[in-house]
Coordinates of C-alpha atoms (C1' of nucleotides) in Angstrom, one line a residue:
Chain A
M1 CA 20.5 -31.5 -9.9
H2 CA 22.6 -30.9 -6.9
E3 CA 26.3 -30.6 -8.1
T4 CA 26.8 -27.0 -9.0
E5 CA 23.4 -25.8 -10.0
H6 CA 21.7 -24.3 -7.0
D7 CA 19.8 -21.6 -8.7
L8 CA 16.3 -21.5 -7.0
L9 CA 14.5 -20.9 -10.3
K10 CA 16.4 -23.6 -12.2
V11 CA 15.5 -26.1 -9.5
R12 CA 11.8 -25.4 -9.8
R13 CA 11.9 -25.5 -13.6
D14 CA 13.6 -28.9 -13.4
K15 CA 10.8 -30.1 -11.1
L16 CA 8.3 -28.9 -13.7
H17 CA 10.0 -31.1 -16.3
L18 CA 10.2 -34.0 -13.8
L19 CA 6.5 -33.7 -13.2
R20 CA 5.7 -33.9 -16.9
E21 CA 8.0 -36.9 -17.2
E22 CA 6.0 -38.5 -14.4
G23 CA 2.8 -37.9 -16.4
I24 CA 1.6 -35.1 -14.0
E25 CA 0.3 -31.9 -15.7
P26 CA 1.7 -29.0 -13.7
Y27 CA -1.1 -26.6 -14.7
G28 CA -4.4 -28.2 -13.9
E29 CA -8.0 -27.4 -14.7
R30 CA -11.2 -26.6 -12.9
Y31 CA -11.3 -28.1 -9.4
I32 CA -14.5 -28.5 -7.5
V33 CA -14.1 -27.0 -4.1
T34 CA -16.6 -28.0 -1.4
H35 CA -15.2 -26.0 1.4
Q36 CA -12.9 -23.2 2.4
A37 CA -10.4 -23.3 5.2
E38 CA -12.6 -21.3 7.5
N39 CA -15.8 -23.4 6.9
I40 CA -13.8 -26.6 7.7
V41 CA -12.9 -25.1 11.1
V42 CA -16.4 -23.9 11.8
E43 CA -18.1 -27.1 10.7
F44 CA -15.4 -29.3 12.2
P45 CA -17.6 -31.2 14.8
S46 CA -20.1 -32.4 12.3
L47 CA -17.5 -33.0 9.6
E48 CA -15.4 -35.1 12.0
E49 CA -18.4 -37.2 13.0
S50 CA -19.7 -37.8 9.5
K51 CA -16.3 -38.5 8.0
E52 CA -17.8 -36.6 5.1
E53 CA -15.4 -36.1 2.2
V54 CA -14.5 -32.4 1.6
S55 CA -12.3 -30.8 -1.0
I56 CA -10.3 -27.6 -0.7
A57 CA -7.8 -25.8 -2.9
G58 CA -5.1 -23.4 -2.1
R59 CA -1.5 -22.5 -2.0
I60 CA 1.1 -24.5 -0.1
I61 CA 2.5 -22.2 2.6
T62 CA 4.5 -24.7 4.7
K63 CA 5.5 -28.3 4.1
R64 CA 7.0 -30.9 6.3
G65 CA 8.0 -34.4 5.0
H66 CA 8.3 -37.4 7.1
G67 CA 9.3 -40.1 4.7
K68 CA 6.1 -42.0 4.1
A69 CA 3.9 -39.2 5.4
G70 CA 3.9 -35.5 5.4
F71 CA 2.2 -32.3 6.5
A72 CA 1.5 -29.1 4.7
H73 CA -0.5 -25.9 5.3
I74 CA -2.5 -24.7 2.4
Q75 CA -3.9 -21.2 2.2
D76 CA -7.1 -19.9 0.6
I77 CA -8.8 -16.5 0.9
T78 CA -10.3 -17.5 4.3
G79 CA -7.1 -18.7 5.9
Q80 CA -5.0 -21.8 6.3
L81 CA -5.7 -25.5 6.8
Q82 CA -3.2 -28.3 7.6
V83 CA -3.3 -31.3 5.3
Y84 CA -1.9 -34.7 6.0
V85 CA -0.6 -36.8 3.2
R86 CA 0.4 -40.4 3.8
L87 CA 1.5 -43.0 1.3
D88 CA -1.1 -45.6 2.2
S89 CA -3.9 -43.1 1.7
V90 CA -2.9 -41.5 -1.5
G91 CA -0.9 -44.1 -3.3
E92 CA 2.6 -44.1 -4.6
K93 CA 2.1 -41.6 -7.5
Q94 CA 0.5 -38.9 -5.5
H95 CA 2.9 -39.5 -2.6
R96 CA 5.8 -38.9 -5.0
L97 CA 4.0 -35.8 -6.2
F98 CA 3.8 -34.5 -2.6
G99 CA 7.6 -35.0 -2.3
I100 CA 8.2 -32.9 -5.4
L101 CA 5.8 -30.1 -4.4
D102 CA 7.2 -26.8 -3.3
I103 CA 6.0 -24.0 -1.0
G104 CA 4.0 -21.8 -3.3
D105 CA 2.5 -24.5 -5.4
I106 CA -1.3 -24.5 -5.7
I107 CA -3.0 -27.8 -5.1
G108 CA -6.5 -29.3 -4.6
V109 CA -7.0 -31.9 -2.0
R110 CA -9.9 -34.2 -1.1
G111 CA -10.4 -36.2 2.1
H112 CA -11.9 -36.2 5.6
V113 CA -11.1 -34.0 8.5
F114 CA -9.6 -35.1 11.9
K115 CA -7.6 -33.6 14.7
T116 CA -4.0 -34.4 15.2
K117 CA -2.4 -35.4 18.5
K118 CA -1.6 -31.8 19.1
G119 CA -5.2 -30.8 18.4
E120 CA -4.9 -29.2 15.0
I121 CA -7.8 -29.6 12.6
T122 CA -6.4 -31.3 9.6
L123 CA -7.5 -32.8 6.3
W124 CA -6.6 -36.4 5.8
V125 CA -5.8 -36.5 2.1
K126 CA -7.1 -39.2 -0.2
E127 CA -6.6 -37.3 -3.4
L128 CA -3.9 -34.7 -4.1
I129 CA -4.0 -32.8 -7.4
L130 CA -1.5 -30.2 -8.6
L131 CA -3.4 -27.2 -9.9
S132 CA -0.5 -24.8 -10.6
K133 CA 3.3 -25.2 -10.2
S134 CA 5.0 -22.2 -8.7
L135 CA 8.4 -21.4 -10.3
R136 CA 9.5 -18.7 -7.8
P137 CA 10.3 -19.0 -4.1
L138 CA 8.1 -17.1 -1.7
P139 CA 9.6 -14.9 1.0
E140 CA 10.4 -16.5 4.3
K141 CA 7.4 -17.6 6.4
W142 CA 8.5 -16.2 9.7
H143 CA 9.5 -12.6 8.9
G144 CA 7.3 -12.3 5.8
L145 CA 7.9 -9.6 3.1
K146 CA 9.0 -6.4 4.8
D147 CA 10.7 -4.5 2.0
V148 CA 8.2 -1.8 1.3
E149 CA 9.2 -1.3 -2.3
L150 CA 8.8 -5.0 -3.1
R151 CA 5.5 -5.0 -1.3
Y152 CA 4.1 -2.3 -3.5
R153 CA 5.7 -3.5 -6.8
Q154 CA 4.8 -7.1 -6.2
R155 CA 1.6 -6.7 -4.3
Y156 CA 0.6 -10.3 -5.3
V157 CA 3.5 -11.6 -3.2
D158 CA 2.6 -9.2 -0.3
L159 CA -1.0 -10.5 -0.4
I160 CA 0.2 -14.1 -0.3
V161 CA 2.5 -13.8 2.7
N162 CA 1.2 -10.9 4.8
P163 CA -2.3 -11.7 6.0
R164 CA -2.9 -8.2 7.3
V165 CA -2.6 -6.8 3.8
K166 CA -5.3 -9.1 2.6
D167 CA -7.5 -8.0 5.5
V168 CA -7.0 -4.3 4.6
F169 CA -8.1 -4.8 1.1
I170 CA -11.1 -7.0 2.0
K171 CA -12.1 -4.3 4.4
R172 CA -11.7 -1.7 1.7
S173 CA -14.1 -3.6 -0.5
R174 CA -16.6 -3.9 2.4
I175 CA -16.3 -0.2 3.2
I176 CA -17.2 0.8 -0.3
Q177 CA -20.0 -1.8 -0.3
A178 CA -21.4 -0.4 3.0
M179 CA -21.2 3.1 1.5
R180 CA -23.2 2.1 -1.5
E181 CA -25.7 0.4 0.8
Y182 CA -26.1 3.6 2.8
L183 CA -26.5 5.9 -0.2
N184 CA -28.8 3.5 -2.1
E185 CA -30.9 3.1 1.1
A186 CA -31.1 6.9 1.3
G187 CA -32.5 7.0 -2.2
F188 CA -29.4 8.1 -4.1
L189 CA -28.9 7.0 -7.7
E190 CA -25.5 5.8 -8.7
V191 CA -24.2 7.2 -12.0
E192 CA -21.1 7.3 -14.1
T193 CA -19.8 10.4 -15.7
P194 CA -16.8 10.9 -18.0
M195 CA -13.3 10.4 -16.7
M196 CA -11.9 12.2 -19.8
H197 CA -12.9 15.9 -19.8
T198 CA -12.4 18.6 -22.3
I199 CA -12.3 21.0 -19.4
A200 CA -10.8 19.9 -16.1
G201 CA -13.2 21.4 -13.6
G202 CA -14.8 21.0 -10.2
A203 CA -11.6 21.4 -8.2
I204 CA -8.5 23.5 -8.0
A205 CA -5.8 21.0 -9.2
R206 CA -3.3 20.3 -12.0
P207 CA -4.7 17.7 -14.4
F208 CA -3.2 14.9 -16.4
I209 CA -3.3 15.7 -20.0
T210 CA -3.9 13.1 -22.7
H211 CA -4.9 13.2 -26.4
H212 CA -7.6 11.7 -28.5
N213 CA -6.2 10.7 -31.9
A214 CA -9.3 10.4 -34.0
L215 CA -10.7 13.7 -32.8
D216 CA -7.2 15.2 -32.6
M217 CA -7.9 16.9 -29.4
Q218 CA -6.5 17.4 -25.9
L219 CA -8.4 15.7 -23.1
Y220 CA -7.9 16.0 -19.3
M221 CA -8.3 13.2 -16.9
R222 CA -10.9 14.3 -14.5
I223 CA -9.9 16.1 -11.3
A224 CA -13.4 15.9 -9.8
T225 CA -16.9 14.5 -10.7
E226 CA -18.6 17.7 -9.4
L227 CA -19.7 19.6 -12.5
H228 CA -21.2 16.6 -14.3
L229 CA -23.1 15.5 -11.3
K230 CA -24.6 18.9 -10.8
R231 CA -25.6 18.9 -14.5
L232 CA -27.6 15.7 -13.6
I233 CA -29.3 17.6 -10.7
V234 CA -30.3 20.2 -13.3
G235 CA -31.6 17.3 -15.3
G236 CA -33.9 16.3 -12.5
L237 CA -32.2 13.2 -11.1
E238 CA -32.4 14.9 -7.7
K239 CA -30.1 12.6 -5.7
V240 CA -27.1 11.2 -7.4
Y241 CA -23.7 9.9 -6.4
E242 CA -20.6 8.6 -8.2
I243 CA -17.8 6.5 -6.7
G244 CA -14.8 6.6 -8.9
R245 CA -11.2 7.4 -9.6
I246 CA -9.9 10.9 -9.7
F247 CA -6.6 11.9 -11.2
R248 CA -4.5 14.8 -10.0
N249 CA -1.1 15.6 -11.4
E250 CA 0.5 16.6 -8.1
G251 CA 2.8 15.5 -5.4
I252 CA 2.9 12.1 -3.9
S253 CA 2.9 11.6 -0.1
T254 CA 1.6 9.3 2.6
R255 CA -1.7 11.1 2.1
H256 CA -1.7 11.6 -1.7
N257 CA -1.6 9.3 -4.7
P258 CA -2.0 10.6 -8.2
E259 CA -5.1 8.5 -8.7
F260 CA -7.4 8.1 -5.8
T261 CA -11.0 7.2 -5.2
S262 CA -13.7 9.7 -4.2
V263 CA -17.4 9.6 -3.7
E264 CA -19.3 12.7 -4.6
L265 CA -23.0 13.1 -4.0
Y266 CA -25.6 15.8 -4.7
Q267 CA -29.0 16.2 -3.3
A268 CA -31.6 18.7 -4.6
Y269 CA -33.4 20.9 -2.2
A270 CA -30.8 20.1 0.5
D271 CA -28.0 22.2 2.1
Y272 CA -24.7 21.6 3.8
H273 CA -26.4 20.8 7.1
D274 CA -28.0 17.8 5.3
M275 CA -24.5 16.9 4.0
M276 CA -23.1 16.9 7.5
E277 CA -25.8 14.4 8.5
I278 CA -25.0 12.2 5.5
T279 CA -21.2 12.4 6.2
E280 CA -21.3 11.4 9.9
G281 CA -24.2 8.9 9.2
C282 CA -22.4 7.2 6.3
I283 CA -19.0 6.9 8.0
A284 CA -20.6 5.7 11.2
H285 CA -22.7 3.2 9.3
I286 CA -19.6 1.9 7.5
A287 CA -17.6 1.6 10.8
K288 CA -20.4 -0.3 12.5
K289 CA -21.0 -2.5 9.5
V290 CA -17.4 -3.3 8.7
L291 CA -15.7 -3.1 12.1
G292 CA -18.7 -3.6 14.4
T293 CA -18.0 -0.5 16.4
Y294 CA -17.9 3.3 16.3
K295 CA -14.6 3.5 18.1
V296 CA -11.5 2.8 16.1
A297 CA -7.9 2.9 17.0
F298 CA -5.7 4.9 14.7
Q299 CA -1.9 4.8 15.3
G300 CA -2.5 4.4 19.1
Q301 CA -5.2 7.0 19.4
E302 CA -8.9 6.2 20.0
I303 CA -11.2 7.8 17.5
D304 CA -14.9 8.0 18.3
L305 CA -17.0 8.2 15.2
T306 CA -20.3 8.2 17.0
P307 CA -22.6 10.8 15.6
P308 CA -23.2 13.7 15.9
W309 CA -19.7 15.0 15.3
E310 CA -18.6 18.4 16.6
R311 CA -19.6 21.3 14.5
I312 CA -17.6 24.5 14.7
T313 CA -17.0 27.4 12.3
M314 CA -13.6 28.1 11.0
V315 CA -13.3 31.4 12.9
D316 CA -14.5 29.7 16.2
A317 CA -12.1 26.9 15.7
I318 CA -9.2 29.3 15.3
R319 CA -10.3 31.1 18.5
K320 CA -10.6 27.8 20.3
H321 CA -7.1 26.6 19.4
T322 CA -5.2 29.9 19.3
G323 CA -7.2 32.2 21.5
V324 CA -7.3 34.7 18.7
D325 CA -10.7 35.9 17.4
F326 CA -10.8 37.0 13.8
A327 CA -14.5 37.8 13.8
P328 CA -14.0 41.4 14.9
A329 CA -11.2 41.9 12.4
G330 CA -13.3 43.1 9.6
T331 CA -10.5 44.2 7.3
T332 CA -7.5 42.7 5.6
V333 CA -5.2 45.0 7.6
E334 CA -6.7 43.9 10.9
A335 CA -6.7 40.2 9.9
R336 CA -3.0 40.5 8.8
K337 CA -2.1 42.0 12.2
L338 CA -3.7 39.1 14.1
A339 CA -2.0 36.5 11.8
E340 CA 1.3 38.1 12.2
G341 CA 0.7 38.2 16.0
L342 CA 0.5 34.4 15.8
G343 CA 4.0 34.4 14.2
L344 CA 2.7 33.6 10.7
E345 CA 4.0 35.1 7.5
V346 CA 1.2 36.6 5.4
D347 CA 1.4 36.8 1.6
K348 CA 1.5 40.3 0.0
D349 CA -1.8 40.0 -1.9
A350 CA -3.6 38.0 0.9
T351 CA -7.2 39.0 1.6
R352 CA -9.0 38.7 4.9
G353 CA -10.5 35.4 3.8
T354 CA -7.2 33.8 2.6
I355 CA -5.5 35.0 5.8
I356 CA -8.1 33.3 8.0
Y357 CA -7.8 30.1 5.9
H358 CA -4.0 30.3 6.2
V359 CA -4.2 30.6 10.0
F360 CA -6.6 27.7 10.1
E361 CA -4.3 25.5 8.1
E362 CA -1.2 26.5 10.0
R363 CA -2.5 26.5 13.5
V364 CA -5.6 24.4 13.8
E365 CA -5.6 21.5 11.3
D366 CA -3.0 19.4 13.0
K367 CA -5.0 19.6 16.3
L368 CA -8.2 18.0 14.8
I369 CA -8.0 14.5 16.0
Q370 CA -11.6 13.6 16.8
P371 CA -14.1 13.9 13.9
V372 CA -15.1 17.5 13.5
F373 CA -16.9 19.6 10.9
I374 CA -15.2 22.9 10.2
L375 CA -17.9 25.3 8.9
D376 CA -18.1 28.4 6.8
Y377 CA -15.0 28.7 4.6
P378 CA -14.0 32.1 3.2
I379 CA -15.4 32.9 -0.2
E380 CA -12.0 33.3 -1.8
V381 CA -11.1 29.6 -1.4
S382 CA -14.5 28.3 -2.3
P383 CA -15.4 29.1 -5.9
L384 CA -18.3 26.7 -6.2
A385 CA -19.9 27.2 -2.8
K386 CA -22.9 29.4 -2.0
R387 CA -22.3 32.6 -0.3
R388 CA -23.7 33.0 3.2
E389 CA -26.6 35.4 3.2
D390 CA -25.8 36.9 6.7
D391 CA -22.0 37.2 6.0
P392 CA -21.0 37.4 2.4
D393 CA -17.3 36.9 3.1
F394 CA -18.0 33.3 4.0
T395 CA -19.8 30.4 2.3
Y396 CA -22.0 27.5 3.3
R397 CA -19.2 25.1 3.1
F398 CA -17.6 22.6 5.5
E399 CA -14.8 20.2 5.6
A400 CA -14.7 17.1 7.9
F401 CA -11.5 16.3 9.7
I402 CA -10.4 13.1 11.4
V403 CA -6.9 12.6 12.8
C404 CA -5.8 15.9 11.0
S405 CA -6.8 14.5 7.7
E406 CA -9.4 16.1 5.5
I407 CA -12.0 13.4 4.9
A408 CA -14.9 15.3 3.4
N409 CA -15.6 18.6 1.6
A410 CA -19.2 19.8 1.1
F411 CA -21.2 22.9 0.5
S412 CA -24.5 24.3 -0.3
E413 CA -24.0 24.6 -4.1
L414 CA -23.7 27.9 -5.8
N415 CA -26.7 27.9 -8.1
D416 CA -26.7 31.5 -9.3
P417 CA -25.4 31.3 -12.9
V418 CA -24.4 35.0 -13.0
D419 CA -22.4 34.7 -9.8
Q420 CA -20.9 31.4 -11.0
K421 CA -19.8 33.0 -14.3
E422 CA -18.2 35.9 -12.4
R423 CA -16.3 33.4 -10.2
F424 CA -15.1 31.5 -13.3
E425 CA -14.0 34.8 -14.8
Y426 CA -12.0 35.6 -11.7
Q427 CA -10.4 32.2 -11.9
L428 CA -9.7 32.8 -15.6
Q429 CA -7.8 36.0 -14.7
Q430 CA -5.8 34.0 -12.1
R431 CA -5.0 31.5 -14.9
E432 CA -3.9 34.2 -17.3
A433 CA -1.8 35.6 -14.6
G434 CA 0.1 32.3 -14.5
D435 CA -1.8 30.2 -12.0
D436 CA -2.2 26.9 -13.9
E437 CA -4.2 25.4 -11.1
A438 CA -6.9 28.1 -11.4
H439 CA -10.3 26.8 -12.5
M440 CA -11.0 26.8 -16.2
M441 CA -14.1 28.5 -17.7
D442 CA -16.8 26.0 -18.3
E443 CA -19.4 27.7 -20.4
D444 CA -21.6 24.6 -20.7
Y445 CA -21.8 24.3 -17.0
V446 CA -22.9 28.0 -16.7
Q447 CA -25.5 27.3 -19.3
A448 CA -26.7 24.3 -17.3
L449 CA -27.1 26.6 -14.3
E450 CA -29.0 29.0 -16.5
Y451 CA -31.6 26.3 -17.0
G452 CA -31.9 26.3 -13.2
L453 CA -30.1 24.3 -10.6
P454 CA -32.3 23.8 -7.5
P455 CA -30.9 24.6 -4.1
T456 CA -28.5 21.7 -3.7
G457 CA -26.3 20.2 -1.1
G458 CA -23.1 18.5 -2.4
L459 CA -20.5 16.4 -0.7
G460 CA -17.2 14.7 -1.6
I461 CA -15.5 12.1 0.6
G462 CA -12.0 10.8 0.0
I463 CA -12.5 7.1 0.2
D464 CA -8.8 6.2 0.5
R465 CA -8.5 8.3 3.6
V466 CA -11.6 6.8 5.2
V467 CA -10.1 3.4 4.5
M468 CA -6.8 4.5 6.1
I469 CA -8.6 5.5 9.3
L470 CA -10.8 2.4 9.5
T471 CA -7.8 0.0 8.8
D472 CA -5.3 1.9 11.0
S473 CA -3.0 2.4 7.9
P474 CA -0.5 5.3 8.2
S475 CA 0.1 5.6 4.5
I476 CA -2.3 5.9 1.6
R477 CA -0.2 3.4 -0.3
D478 CA -1.2 0.8 2.3
V479 CA -4.9 1.1 1.1
I480 CA -4.2 1.3 -2.7
L481 CA -3.4 -2.1 -4.2
F482 CA -1.0 -0.8 -6.8
P483 CA 0.2 2.7 -5.7
T484 CA 1.9 4.9 -8.3
L485 CA 5.7 4.2 -8.4
R486 CA 8.5 4.9 -10.8
P487 CA 9.5 2.0 -13.0
K488 CA 12.3 0.0 -11.5
E489 CA 14.9 0.7 -14.2
Chain B
rG1 C1' 11.0 19.8 -6.4
rA2 C1' 14.4 20.1 -1.5
rG3 C1' 16.5 17.7 3.1
rC4 C1' 17.5 13.1 5.8
rC5 C1' 17.8 7.8 5.7
rA6 C1' 18.0 3.0 3.3
rU7 C1' 19.7 -0.5 -0.7
rU8 C1' 24.5 -7.1 1.2
rA9 C1' 21.9 -14.7 -0.8
rG10 C1' 15.0 -16.1 -2.8
rC11 C1' 13.3 -13.5 2.2
rU12 C1' 14.7 -11.2 7.1
rC13 C1' 19.2 -9.2 8.6
rA14 C1' 24.7 -8.9 10.6
rG15 C1' 29.3 -7.3 8.5
rU16 C1' 34.6 -4.6 13.6
rU17 C1' 40.0 0.1 11.9
rG18 C1' 39.7 -0.5 4.6
rG19 C1' 42.4 -6.9 4.7
rC20 C1' 39.5 -14.2 2.0
rA21 C1' 31.3 -12.4 1.9
rG22 C1' 28.3 -14.1 7.0
rA23 C1' 23.7 -16.0 10.0
rG24 C1' 18.5 -17.7 10.4
rC25 C1' 14.7 -19.2 7.3
rA26 C1' 14.1 -20.9 2.2
rC27 C1' 16.7 -24.2 -1.2
rC28 C1' 19.7 -29.0 -2.5
rU29 C1' 21.3 -34.5 -1.0
rG30 C1' 20.0 -38.4 2.5
rA31 C1' 16.9 -40.5 6.9
rC32 C1' 12.0 -40.4 9.2
rU33 C1' 3.8 -42.7 8.8
rU34 C1' 0.4 -37.4 13.8
rU35 C1' 4.5 -33.0 12.4
rU36 C1' 3.7 -27.8 13.2
rA37 C1' 9.3 -22.0 13.3
rA38 C1' 9.2 -30.7 12.8
rU39 C1' 13.9 -33.2 13.8
rC40 C1' 18.7 -35.4 12.4
rA41 C1' 23.4 -35.7 9.0
rG42 C1' 25.7 -33.0 5.0
rG43 C1' 25.8 -28.7 1.2
rG44 C1' 26.6 -21.5 0.8
rU45 C1' 23.6 -20.8 -3.7
rG46 C1' 26.2 -13.5 -4.0
rU47 C1' 26.3 -8.0 -10.2
rC48 C1' 27.4 -6.2 -1.7
rC49 C1' 21.8 -1.0 -6.2
rC50 C1' 24.7 1.3 -10.7
rA51 C1' 29.0 4.1 -12.7
rG52 C1' 33.5 6.4 -11.7
rG53 C1' 37.4 7.8 -8.1
rU54 C1' 41.0 7.2 -3.8
rU55 C1' 44.0 2.9 -2.2
rC56 C1' 48.8 -2.4 -2.6
rG57 C1' 43.7 -3.7 -1.4
rA58 C1' 36.8 -1.0 -1.1
rG59 C1' 30.5 -4.0 1.1
rC60 C1' 33.0 -0.2 4.2
rC61 C1' 36.1 6.1 2.2
rC62 C1' 35.0 10.1 -1.9
rU63 C1' 31.9 11.9 -6.4
rG64 C1' 27.8 11.3 -9.5
rG65 C1' 23.4 8.5 -10.6
rA66 C1' 18.9 5.0 -9.7
rU67 C1' 14.9 3.2 -6.8
rG68 C1' 12.3 3.4 -2.2
rG69 C1' 10.9 5.4 2.8
rC70 C1' 10.2 9.6 6.0
rU71 C1' 9.8 15.0 6.5
rC72 C1' 8.9 19.5 3.9
rA73 C1' 6.6 22.0 -0.4
rC74 C1' 2.0 21.3 -3.6
rC75 C1' -2.6 19.1 -2.7
rA76 C1' -7.5 15.8 -1.1

RNA sequence: GAGCCAUUAGCUCAGUUGGCAGAGCACCUGACUUUUAAUCAGGGUGUCCCAGGUUCGAGCCCUGGAUGGCUCACCA
């Protein structure tokens, strides 16, 4: 084995054959596990006293042989535990097995626990069983796996060797669980609506297109859950939510993945003020439940999620951060002058509303570190939101920002079918003029509104971004197990 | 889609002015019954991302390409 052949994979395959020759099956069966690494540490005092036999299974992470004895650390989902294997305790066959084992192999061990001279809680092995032979070497224990591309492409390896990564995804699961808890507790009904749409609606975005063979028709992967959920409000379900994957055929960045997870919820007889309470209440509940605190550190900044969050209208936010007040600028011409005064370029066919939105994006968004609700978006950029009664240029819509990231988008839903149809028709004109992101006409949705949508508050939260903030992750790829990548070759 | 950067052993990384491809860990052989980044003695295991070019000679210089990261654009 040692002359010329040093290939790491070959060595492990040879060991596989050696094991079979020794009568040891390298791929074992069900193994009864009485404890996990963490339980053993927690219950150590009583386990030590009783000499009770425990069994644990996991992957070998380190291994140190000492002739007739040896140590290894095995890792399960809760952490690591040292095991001590000596010839006179396990017998010759299992001792020889220990010698053949590699880092990465999955084993089951049974024995009692004790503390070594150096004080480490350790399992004194009486029985050692190979559960699965690993044929590939793991990355180095000390530096771990750093290569970002490998970490994303081979997330399973990343999870094995980088404990923080496992923590992030366990937290992600708990975050979503806490969100469900909060919404269920508040009386919301979880529903599932189609992911394949004949009309991609509910947002302004470019969809993925697919095809159904039997029906010979084009389908779109959903870009939002909005329109189906509001149909359910028409149907009388009153409080519904859906947590699920959304697909948008757009750019990829540290904040955008082509598929991402959102929660959208709709509540009959509510408005966007109720949605603000749900947003801050839900996020704060999650933080408390998962992290035990309302104060989280994100990339060195302390973020305080304690409700209530600041509420400020878009126009006031612009005045606060730039000193320029757009409220008195009642016309497009006046608004344009103010924007240009701030050094911004203004599009030819911009309107007062799109100018205000543009100024907000360019001059305010990147200053919104602490949680804040930006209220009252211009009508032009809010095709599904209800128009303000006192100021028809604006809508009852808000977005929530934390560390410059848009976390939530909500509004008092437009429930006037005639107004809705007109807005779709406007979008249709934009589409015919070449804007392939403009909203498609959804006749059935308009018809649903004609049956009567009660006054409704609606809210969408980008779950990936919430997870980013709560796990101090600078890239969305750090909170998505398998982010979208090009194939290697 | 554009700009900048990266790609060398299984992993983490060095690599000088263009002159024989390097280290640590991992791995292999041997010793060792409480070690723990175990130790001791020995062993370098490679498509230097790919394809061309310049050159007596390319990991290094030039051109094109691939993948990834960051920034920008689009967007949530």
